[in-house]
Coordinates of C-alpha atoms and ligand atoms in Angstrom, one line a residue:
M1 CA 0.0 0.0 0.0
P2 CA 1.5 3.4 -0.9
E3 CA 2.4 5.9 1.8
V4 CA -0.5 8.3 2.5
I5 CA 0.0 12.0 3.4
Q6 CA -2.7 14.0 5.1
T7 CA -2.9 17.7 4.4
Q8 CA -5.2 20.7 4.5
V9 CA -4.2 21.9 1.0
A10 CA -2.6 20.1 -1.9
V11 CA -1.6 22.2 -4.9
I12 CA -1.0 20.5 -8.3
G13 CA 1.5 22.4 -10.4
A14 CA 4.2 24.8 -9.1
G15 CA 4.0 27.6 -11.7
P16 CA 3.3 31.2 -10.8
G17 CA -0.3 30.2 -9.9
G18 CA 0.6 27.1 -7.9
Y19 CA 3.6 28.4 -5.9
G20 CA 1.9 31.8 -5.4
C21 CA -1.1 29.9 -3.9
A22 CA 1.1 27.5 -1.8
F23 CA 3.2 30.3 -0.4
M24 CA 0.1 32.3 0.7
C25 CA -1.5 29.1 2.1
A26 CA 1.6 28.5 4.2
D27 CA 1.7 32.2 5.2
L28 CA -1.9 31.9 6.4
G29 CA -1.0 28.9 8.6
L30 CA -2.4 26.2 6.3
Q31 CA -0.7 22.8 6.1
T32 CA 0.4 22.7 2.4
V33 CA 1.7 20.1 -0.1
L34 CA 2.9 21.4 -3.5
I35 CA 3.4 18.9 -6.3
D36 CA 5.2 19.4 -9.6
V37 CA 7.3 17.3 -12.0
E38 CA 10.2 19.7 -11.9
K39 CA 12.9 19.7 -9.1
N40 CA 12.0 23.2 -8.0
P41 CA 8.9 25.4 -8.4
G42 CA 8.8 27.7 -11.5
G43 CA 6.4 26.2 -14.0
T44 CA 6.2 27.2 -17.6
C45 CA 6.9 30.8 -16.7
L46 CA 10.4 30.3 -15.2
Y47 CA 11.5 27.2 -17.1
R48 CA 10.2 27.7 -20.6
G49 CA 8.3 31.0 -20.8
C50 CA 8.5 34.5 -19.3
I51 CA 12.0 34.3 -17.8
P52 CA 14.1 32.6 -20.6
T53 CA 12.3 34.7 -23.3
K54 CA 13.0 37.9 -21.4
A55 CA 16.6 37.0 -20.9
L56 CA 16.9 36.3 -24.6
L57 CA 15.0 39.5 -25.5
H58 CA 17.4 41.5 -23.3
I59 CA 20.4 40.1 -25.3
S60 CA 18.5 40.9 -28.5
H61 CA 17.7 44.5 -27.3
V62 CA 21.5 45.0 -26.5
I63 CA 22.3 44.0 -30.1
S64 CA 19.6 46.2 -31.7
N65 CA 20.5 49.2 -29.4
A66 CA 24.1 48.9 -30.6
L67 CA 22.9 48.9 -34.2
E68 CA 20.5 51.8 -33.6
A69 CA 23.3 53.8 -32.0
E70 CA 24.5 54.5 -35.6
K71 CA 21.7 57.0 -35.9
F72 CA 23.3 59.3 -33.3
G73 CA 26.8 58.7 -34.5
V74 CA 28.1 55.8 -32.5
H75 CA 29.4 52.8 -34.5
F76 CA 29.9 49.4 -33.1
Q77 CA 31.3 46.4 -34.9
K78 CA 29.1 43.5 -35.8
P79 CA 28.7 41.4 -32.6
K80 CA 30.3 37.9 -32.3
L81 CA 27.8 35.5 -30.9
D82 CA 28.7 32.5 -28.7
I83 CA 25.4 30.6 -28.7
D84 CA 26.6 28.0 -26.1
E85 CA 27.6 30.9 -23.8
I86 CA 24.2 32.6 -24.3
R87 CA 22.3 29.4 -23.6
K88 CA 24.4 28.8 -20.5
N89 CA 23.7 32.3 -19.2
V90 CA 20.0 32.1 -19.8
R91 CA 19.9 28.7 -18.0
G92 CA 21.8 30.3 -15.2
V93 CA 19.1 32.9 -14.7
V94 CA 16.4 30.2 -14.7
E95 CA 18.4 28.0 -12.2
H96 CA 19.0 31.0 -9.9
L97 CA 15.3 31.9 -9.8
T98 CA 13.9 28.4 -9.5
G99 CA 16.5 27.5 -6.9
G100 CA 15.4 30.6 -4.9
L101 CA 11.8 29.4 -5.1
G102 CA 12.9 26.0 -3.8
Q103 CA 14.5 27.7 -0.8
L104 CA 11.4 29.8 -0.2
T105 CA 9.3 26.6 -0.3
K106 CA 11.5 25.0 2.4
L107 CA 11.6 28.1 4.6
R108 CA 7.8 28.1 4.6
N109 CA 7.7 24.4 5.6
I110 CA 5.7 23.5 2.4
H111 CA 6.0 19.8 1.6
Y112 CA 7.3 19.8 -2.0
I113 CA 6.8 16.6 -3.9
Q114 CA 8.5 16.0 -7.3
G115 CA 6.0 13.9 -9.2
R116 CA 2.9 13.7 -11.3
A117 CA -0.5 13.9 -9.6
S118 CA -4.0 12.8 -10.6
F119 CA -7.3 12.5 -8.7
L120 CA -8.6 9.2 -7.4
D121 CA -11.6 11.0 -5.9
S122 CA -12.3 14.6 -4.9
N123 CA -10.1 14.4 -1.8
T124 CA -7.5 11.8 -2.8
L125 CA -4.5 12.2 -5.1
E126 CA -2.3 9.6 -6.6
V127 CA 1.2 10.8 -7.1
F128 CA 3.8 9.0 -9.2
L129 CA 7.3 10.2 -8.0
M130 CA 10.1 10.7 -10.5
D131 CA 11.9 7.6 -9.0
G132 CA 8.9 5.4 -9.8
R133 CA 7.5 5.2 -6.3
E134 CA 3.8 6.0 -5.6
L135 CA 2.2 8.2 -3.0
R136 CA -1.3 9.0 -1.9
I137 CA -2.3 12.5 -0.7
N138 CA -5.5 13.0 1.3
A139 CA -6.4 16.7 1.1
E140 CA -9.3 18.7 2.5
Y141 CA -8.8 21.1 -0.5
T142 CA -7.0 20.7 -3.8
V143 CA -5.9 23.6 -6.0
I144 CA -5.3 22.7 -9.7
S145 CA -2.7 24.9 -11.3
A146 CA -1.5 22.6 -14.0
G147 CA -0.9 25.3 -16.6
S148 CA -1.0 25.0 -20.4
R149 CA 1.1 23.6 -23.3
P150 CA 1.8 24.8 -26.8
A151 CA -1.1 24.0 -29.3
L152 CA -0.1 21.7 -32.1
F153 CA -0.2 22.6 -35.8
G154 CA -2.4 19.9 -37.2
Q155 CA -1.2 16.3 -36.5
P156 CA 2.0 16.0 -34.5
I157 CA 5.1 15.9 -36.8
D158 CA 8.2 14.3 -35.4
S159 CA 11.1 16.5 -36.6
P160 CA 13.8 18.4 -34.8
D161 CA 13.4 21.2 -37.3
I162 CA 9.8 22.0 -36.1
M163 CA 10.0 23.9 -32.8
N164 CA 7.5 25.2 -30.3
S165 CA 8.1 27.8 -27.6
N166 CA 9.4 25.0 -25.3
T167 CA 12.2 24.1 -27.6
A168 CA 12.8 27.5 -29.2
V169 CA 13.8 29.1 -25.9
N170 CA 16.6 26.5 -25.6
I171 CA 18.6 28.0 -28.5
E172 CA 20.8 25.3 -30.0
E173 CA 21.7 27.0 -33.2
I174 CA 20.7 30.0 -35.3
P175 CA 18.8 28.7 -38.4
E176 CA 19.6 30.5 -41.6
R177 CA 15.9 30.6 -42.6
L178 CA 13.2 30.5 -39.9
L179 CA 9.5 30.4 -40.5
V180 CA 7.4 31.6 -37.5
I181 CA 3.7 30.5 -37.7
G182 CA 1.6 32.9 -35.6
G183 CA 1.7 36.6 -35.1
G184 CA 0.7 36.5 -31.4
Y185 CA 3.0 37.7 -28.6
I186 CA 5.0 34.5 -28.3
G187 CA 5.7 34.3 -32.1
L188 CA 6.7 38.0 -32.2
E189 CA 9.0 37.8 -29.1
L190 CA 10.8 34.7 -30.2
G191 CA 10.8 35.9 -33.9
T192 CA 12.5 39.1 -32.7
V193 CA 15.1 37.1 -30.8
Y194 CA 16.0 34.8 -33.7
A195 CA 16.0 37.7 -36.2
T196 CA 18.4 39.8 -34.1
L197 CA 20.7 36.8 -33.5
G198 CA 21.0 36.4 -37.3
S199 CA 18.1 34.3 -38.7
E200 CA 16.3 35.4 -41.8
V201 CA 12.8 35.3 -40.3
T202 CA 9.5 35.0 -42.2
L203 CA 6.4 35.4 -40.2
V204 CA 2.9 34.2 -41.3
E205 CA -0.3 35.2 -39.5
L206 CA -3.8 33.9 -40.5
T207 CA -5.7 37.1 -39.5
D208 CA -5.3 40.5 -41.1
G209 CA -3.0 42.0 -38.4
L210 CA -0.3 41.1 -35.9
L211 CA -1.3 40.8 -32.3
P212 CA -5.0 40.2 -32.8
G213 CA -7.0 41.9 -30.1
V214 CA -4.5 44.7 -29.4
D215 CA -5.5 48.3 -30.6
R216 CA -4.0 48.9 -34.1
D217 CA -2.5 52.3 -33.2
L218 CA -0.4 50.6 -30.5
V219 CA 0.7 47.9 -32.9
R220 CA 1.8 50.3 -35.6
P221 CA 5.2 51.4 -34.1
L222 CA 6.1 47.7 -33.6
E223 CA 5.0 46.9 -37.2
K224 CA 7.4 49.5 -38.5
H225 CA 10.3 48.0 -36.5
L226 CA 9.4 44.5 -37.5
E227 CA 9.4 45.4 -41.2
K228 CA 13.0 46.4 -40.7
I229 CA 14.2 43.3 -38.8
L230 CA 12.1 40.5 -40.3
H231 CA 12.6 39.2 -43.8
Q232 CA 8.9 39.0 -44.6
I233 CA 5.6 39.3 -42.9
H234 CA 2.6 37.6 -44.5
L235 CA -0.8 38.4 -43.1
K236 CA -4.1 36.6 -44.1
T237 CA -1.9 33.6 -44.9
L238 CA -2.6 30.0 -44.2
V239 CA 0.1 27.4 -43.7
K240 CA -1.4 24.4 -45.6
Q241 CA 1.3 21.9 -45.0
L242 CA 4.6 21.2 -43.3
K243 CA 6.7 18.3 -44.7
P244 CA 10.1 17.4 -43.1
Q245 CA 12.9 17.0 -45.7
K246 CA 16.4 15.5 -45.4
K247 CA 17.4 19.1 -44.5
G248 CA 14.8 21.5 -43.4
I249 CA 11.0 21.7 -43.8
A250 CA 9.0 22.1 -47.0
V251 CA 6.2 24.5 -46.4
E252 CA 3.1 25.2 -48.4
L253 CA 1.6 28.7 -48.0
E254 CA -1.7 30.1 -49.2
G255 CA -2.5 33.8 -49.3
A256 CA -3.4 36.6 -51.7
E257 CA 0.2 38.0 -51.5
I258 CA 2.0 34.7 -51.6
K259 CA 4.1 34.5 -54.9
K260 CA 5.9 31.3 -54.0
P261 CA 3.6 28.9 -52.3
Q262 CA 6.2 26.1 -51.8
Q263 CA 9.2 27.2 -49.8
I264 CA 11.9 25.5 -47.7
F265 CA 12.9 26.7 -44.3
D266 CA 15.7 25.4 -42.1
K267 CA 13.4 25.5 -39.0
V268 CA 9.8 26.3 -38.3
L269 CA 8.5 27.7 -35.0
V270 CA 4.9 26.9 -34.4
S271 CA 3.3 29.4 -32.0
V272 CA -0.4 29.1 -32.7
G273 CA -1.8 29.4 -29.2
R274 CA -1.8 27.2 -26.0
K275 CA -4.0 24.4 -24.6
P276 CA -5.0 23.9 -21.0
N277 CA -3.4 20.9 -19.2
S278 CA -6.7 19.5 -17.9
S279 CA -6.5 16.0 -19.4
G280 CA -4.6 13.4 -17.5
L281 CA -5.6 14.8 -14.1
G282 CA -8.2 12.2 -13.4
L283 CA -11.0 14.9 -13.4
K284 CA -13.5 12.2 -14.2
N285 CA -13.1 10.9 -10.7
T286 CA -14.3 14.3 -9.3
N287 CA -17.2 16.7 -10.0
V288 CA -14.9 19.2 -11.8
S289 CA -16.2 20.2 -15.2
V290 CA -14.4 21.7 -18.2
D291 CA -15.6 23.8 -21.1
E292 CA -15.5 22.9 -24.8
K293 CA -11.9 24.0 -25.0
G294 CA -10.8 22.0 -22.0
F295 CA -10.5 25.0 -19.6
I296 CA -11.7 24.1 -16.0
R297 CA -14.9 26.0 -15.1
V298 CA -14.6 28.2 -12.0
D299 CA -16.6 30.8 -10.2
E300 CA -15.3 34.2 -9.0
Q301 CA -13.5 32.6 -6.0
R302 CA -11.9 30.1 -8.5
R303 CA -13.9 27.2 -7.0
T304 CA -14.7 24.5 -9.6
T305 CA -18.0 22.6 -9.8
D306 CA -16.5 20.3 -7.1
P307 CA -16.7 22.3 -3.8
C308 CA -13.3 21.1 -2.4
I309 CA -11.4 21.7 -5.6
F310 CA -10.2 25.1 -7.0
A311 CA -8.5 25.9 -10.3
I312 CA -6.3 28.8 -11.2
G313 CA -3.9 30.1 -13.9
D314 CA -3.8 29.0 -17.5
V315 CA -5.8 25.8 -16.9
A316 CA -8.8 27.9 -15.7
G317 CA -8.8 30.2 -18.8
G318 CA -9.0 34.0 -19.1
M319 CA -5.8 35.9 -19.7
M320 CA -3.0 33.3 -19.8
L321 CA -0.5 35.4 -17.9
A322 CA 1.8 34.7 -14.9
H323 CA 0.7 37.6 -12.7
K324 CA -3.0 36.7 -13.3
A325 CA -2.3 33.2 -12.2
T326 CA -0.4 34.3 -9.0
H327 CA -3.2 36.7 -8.0
E328 CA -5.8 34.0 -8.5
G329 CA -3.7 31.6 -6.4
R330 CA -3.4 34.1 -3.5
T331 CA -7.2 34.7 -3.6
V332 CA -7.8 31.0 -3.4
A333 CA -5.5 30.7 -0.4
E334 CA -7.5 33.4 1.4
V335 CA -10.8 31.7 0.4
I336 CA -9.6 28.4 1.9
S337 CA -8.5 30.1 5.1
G338 CA -12.0 31.4 5.5
K339 CA -11.9 34.9 4.1
N340 CA -14.8 36.2 2.1
V341 CA -12.9 37.4 -1.0
A342 CA -13.1 36.9 -4.8
F343 CA -10.9 37.5 -7.8
E344 CA -12.2 40.7 -9.1
P345 CA -9.4 42.9 -10.6
Q346 CA -10.4 46.1 -12.2
A347 CA -7.6 45.8 -14.7
I348 CA -5.0 43.1 -15.6
P349 CA -1.9 44.4 -17.4
A350 CA -0.5 42.7 -20.4
I351 CA 2.9 43.3 -22.1
V352 CA 4.5 42.3 -25.4
F353 CA 8.2 42.5 -24.8
T354 CA 9.2 43.3 -28.3
D355 CA 11.1 46.5 -29.4
P356 CA 9.2 48.8 -29.0
E357 CA 7.2 47.2 -26.2
I358 CA 3.4 47.3 -26.2
A359 CA 1.5 47.3 -22.8
W360 CA -2.1 47.8 -21.9
C361 CA -4.5 47.4 -19.0
G362 CA -8.2 47.6 -18.5
L363 CA -10.4 47.9 -21.6
T364 CA -8.8 48.3 -25.0
E365 CA -10.4 50.8 -27.4
E366 CA -11.5 47.8 -29.5
Q367 CA -13.2 46.1 -26.5
A368 CA -14.9 49.3 -25.4
R369 CA -16.3 49.9 -28.9
A370 CA -17.5 46.3 -29.2
K371 CA -19.4 46.8 -25.9
N372 CA -20.9 50.1 -27.3
I373 CA -19.5 52.0 -24.3
P374 CA -19.3 55.8 -25.1
I375 CA -15.6 56.5 -24.9
Q376 CA -13.1 59.3 -25.3
I377 CA -9.6 58.6 -26.5
T378 CA -6.7 60.8 -25.5
K379 CA -3.2 60.3 -26.8
F380 CA 0.2 61.8 -26.0
P381 CA 2.9 61.3 -28.7
W382 CA 6.3 60.5 -27.4
S383 CA 7.9 63.0 -29.8
A384 CA 6.7 65.6 -27.2
S385 CA 8.4 63.7 -24.3
G386 CA 11.8 64.9 -23.2
R387 CA 12.8 61.5 -21.9
A388 CA 11.7 59.6 -25.1
M389 CA 13.7 62.1 -27.3
T390 CA 16.8 61.8 -25.1
M391 CA 16.6 58.1 -25.8
F392 CA 16.0 58.8 -29.6
R393 CA 12.7 56.9 -29.2
G394 CA 10.1 59.4 -30.2
E395 CA 8.0 56.9 -32.0
G396 CA 6.0 55.9 -28.9
I397 CA 2.5 56.7 -27.9
T398 CA 0.6 56.8 -24.6
K399 CA -3.2 56.5 -24.8
M400 CA -6.0 56.7 -22.3
I401 CA -9.5 55.4 -22.8
T402 CA -12.1 57.2 -20.6
H403 CA -15.9 57.0 -20.4
A404 CA -17.1 59.9 -22.5
E405 CA -19.6 61.1 -19.9
T406 CA -18.2 60.2 -16.5
K407 CA -14.5 60.6 -17.5
Q408 CA -13.8 57.3 -15.6
I409 CA -10.6 55.8 -16.7
L410 CA -11.4 52.5 -18.5
G411 CA -8.1 51.6 -20.0
F412 CA -4.5 52.6 -20.9
G413 CA -2.4 51.5 -23.8
I414 CA 1.3 52.3 -24.2
A415 CA 3.6 51.5 -27.2
G416 CA 7.3 52.5 -26.9
A417 CA 10.6 51.7 -25.3
N418 CA 10.1 50.3 -21.7
A419 CA 6.3 50.5 -22.0
G420 CA 6.1 47.4 -19.8
E421 CA 7.7 49.3 -16.9
L422 CA 5.1 52.1 -17.2
I423 CA 1.9 50.1 -17.3
G424 CA 2.0 49.4 -13.5
E425 CA 1.2 53.1 -12.8
A426 CA -1.8 53.0 -15.1
T427 CA -3.0 49.7 -13.6
L428 CA -2.8 51.1 -10.1
A429 CA -4.7 54.2 -11.2
I430 CA -7.6 52.1 -12.6
E431 CA -7.5 49.7 -9.6
M432 CA -7.8 52.6 -7.2
G433 CA -10.5 54.4 -9.2
A434 CA -8.1 57.4 -9.8
T435 CA -9.5 60.2 -12.0
P436 CA -7.6 61.9 -14.8
E437 CA -7.3 64.9 -12.4
D438 CA -5.6 62.6 -9.8
I439 CA -3.0 61.6 -12.4
D440 CA -2.6 65.1 -13.7
L441 CA -2.1 66.5 -10.2
T442 CA 0.5 63.9 -9.2
I443 CA 4.0 65.3 -9.7
H444 CA 5.9 63.0 -11.9
P445 CA 9.7 63.1 -12.0
H446 CA 11.4 64.7 -15.1
P447 CA 12.6 63.6 -17.5
T448 CA 10.9 60.2 -17.4
L449 CA 8.6 58.2 -19.6
N450 CA 6.1 58.1 -16.8
E451 CA 5.4 61.8 -17.5
T452 CA 3.6 60.6 -20.7
I453 CA 0.9 59.1 -18.4
M454 CA 0.5 62.4 -16.6
E455 CA 0.6 64.4 -19.9
T456 CA -2.1 62.1 -21.4
A457 CA -4.4 62.7 -18.4
G458 CA -3.5 66.5 -18.7
A459 CA -4.4 66.4 -22.4
L460 CA -7.9 65.1 -21.6
L461 CA -8.4 68.0 -19.2
G462 CA -6.8 70.6 -21.6
R463 CA -3.9 71.0 -19.2
S464 CA -1.0 69.2 -20.8
T465 CA 2.2 71.3 -20.7
H466 CA 3.8 69.8 -23.8
L467 CA 0.7 69.6 -26.1
Y468 CA -0.7 72.8 -27.4
R469 CA -4.4 73.4 -27.3
K470 CA -6.0 76.7 -28.3
P471 CA -6.9 78.6 -25.1
Q472 CA -10.5 78.8 -24.3
R473 CA -11.5 82.5 -23.9
K474 CA -13.3 83.6 -20.7
E475 CA -16.4 85.6 -21.7
Ligands
LIG501 C1 7.3 31.6 -24.4 C2 6.4 32.1 -23.4 C3 6.6 33.4 -22.9 C4 5.7 33.9 -21.9 N1 5.9 35.2 -21.4 C5 5.1 35.7 -20.5 C6 5.4 36.9 -19.9 O1 6.3 37.6 -20.3 N2 4.6 37.4 -18.9 C7 3.5 36.6 -18.4 O2 2.8 37.1 -17.6 N3 3.3 35.4 -19.0 C8 4.1 34.9 -19.9 N4 3.8 33.6 -20.4 C9 2.7 32.9 -19.9 C10 3.0 32.3 -18.5 O3 4.1 31.5 -18.6 C11 1.8 31.5 -18.0 O4 0.6 32.3 -18.1 C12 2.0 31.0 -16.6 O5 3.2 30.2 -16.5 C13 0.8 30.3 -16.1 O6 1.0 29.8 -14.8 P1 0.3 28.5 -14.2 O7 0.7 28.5 -12.8 O8 -1.1 28.6 -14.6 O9 1.0 27.3 -15.0 P2 2.4 26.9 -15.5 O10 3.4 27.9 -15.3 O11 2.2 26.3 -16.8 O12 2.8 25.7 -14.4 C14 2.1 24.5 -14.4 C15 3.0 23.5 -13.8 O13 2.2 22.4 -13.5 C16 2.9 21.2 -13.7 N5 2.0 20.1 -13.9 C17 1.0 20.0 -14.9 N6 0.3 18.8 -14.7 C18 0.8 18.3 -13.5 C19 0.5 17.1 -12.8 N7 -0.5 16.3 -13.2 N8 1.2 16.8 -11.7 C20 2.2 17.6 -11.3 N9 2.6 18.8 -11.9 C21 1.9 19.1 -13.0 C22 3.7 21.6 -15.0 O14 4.8 20.7 -15.1 C23 4.1 23.0 -14.7 O15 5.3 23.1 -14.0 C24 4.7 33.1 -21.4 C25 4.5 31.8 -21.8 C26 5.3 31.3 -22.8 C27 5.1 29.9 -23.3

């Protein structure tokens, strides 16, 4: 008979949702078991997602900044790349951070189990340890934070030349010709990395624009940059077939602008979305239900249709982002500890870490218009920002979406260098119900890009210092 562990809370999956939840449970005095197949917590975000991509994008930004320096008279030589060294350093960042999470798990007295868990019934988990042994966990509550995986392109094709985000972040070589399928944020971030490291990158996207769902005016500055660094971008284009060859992949493309439908690429990166990891958890042995796409159904407290099981993060749908998963996890810990709370954010920020970056929070203009909300759009061009111009990055834009009648701030969008570092202020403003006056009257340090948020609020009120508006005469 396998060993049985009794606990108040068992958390399946130690990504940002799972470890965020387990840490908060422990902080609230709950006896907690955290289970993941990896040696340390981290999940997709640390091992194969946010962290390795951002380390690679940092390297890529250093290279493009050096190239861009030519426009103000500084000339560097072409960089020499040591791919093994780059891979080792990126791995080093991942190991540092996941090792740190391992230590925090121990310090909090969380019982960490390296293994794969599935339900035998609503309160019992079967865990297969990595060494082949088996455990049983009896938990009052279980939190599922099993994450997601890359969606496949058609039937699985077994070829080392077809990559997904899991394999692409572990850079082995720089392919001469790379095809990226999918113009979402993962395709654009990884496409940017490979293009700056030297690949000739072709990108195809099925819809009529990159980053579907993001406001077009925010995407435009990025499009201009991508046109310079990518070999070709094909919109409204379908990839009909991928056929592995002795060397490379034969690709069949279909689209109005495609002049050469049959092309050979050295490697193909498939980034066509992500699927929830809800199968293989033994959910049929519980009362948990999933929707037609496999996402676990949850209420506003993230409780599933089985009262003692919660689900958070990517597996529970919504915005598939690390910080959203963590906040859900922390909410669930509070719910289990008896607090009457729910996951009800006013705004969740999202960032595309390309160059320029795009960041937004709250409602986008597109979403507000689709909901027929009367809105007013106010924009501040970065060509009027001292800080942006000192960085030679005047192409950016800060945009505020307010309710046309009440002037309530509904959303913010920012495109430009370091936009991701700016969106926190906008998110805080929406979360706290700040008015445009609150932002305009807050003294922002000069010269910073944050001033563009203040100037946008000021522009709505006719009080922006660096935008001219004809004075209104007093009668
Ligand atoms: C290339 C890429 C870049 C990204 N960049 C960003 C970014 O910049 N910012 C951002 O916010 N988000 C980013 N994301 C998304 C982010 O990684 C996810 O939203 C986040 O990791 C979700 O957290 P999670 O806890 O739901 O699941 P995950 O992080 O996926 O963790 C789930 C964990 O559960 C484990 N698991 C699954 N099933 C079992 C089982 N049966 N038993 C035991 N363990 C199990 C898995 O091994 C995994 O470790 C990126 C994703 C990718 C792929």
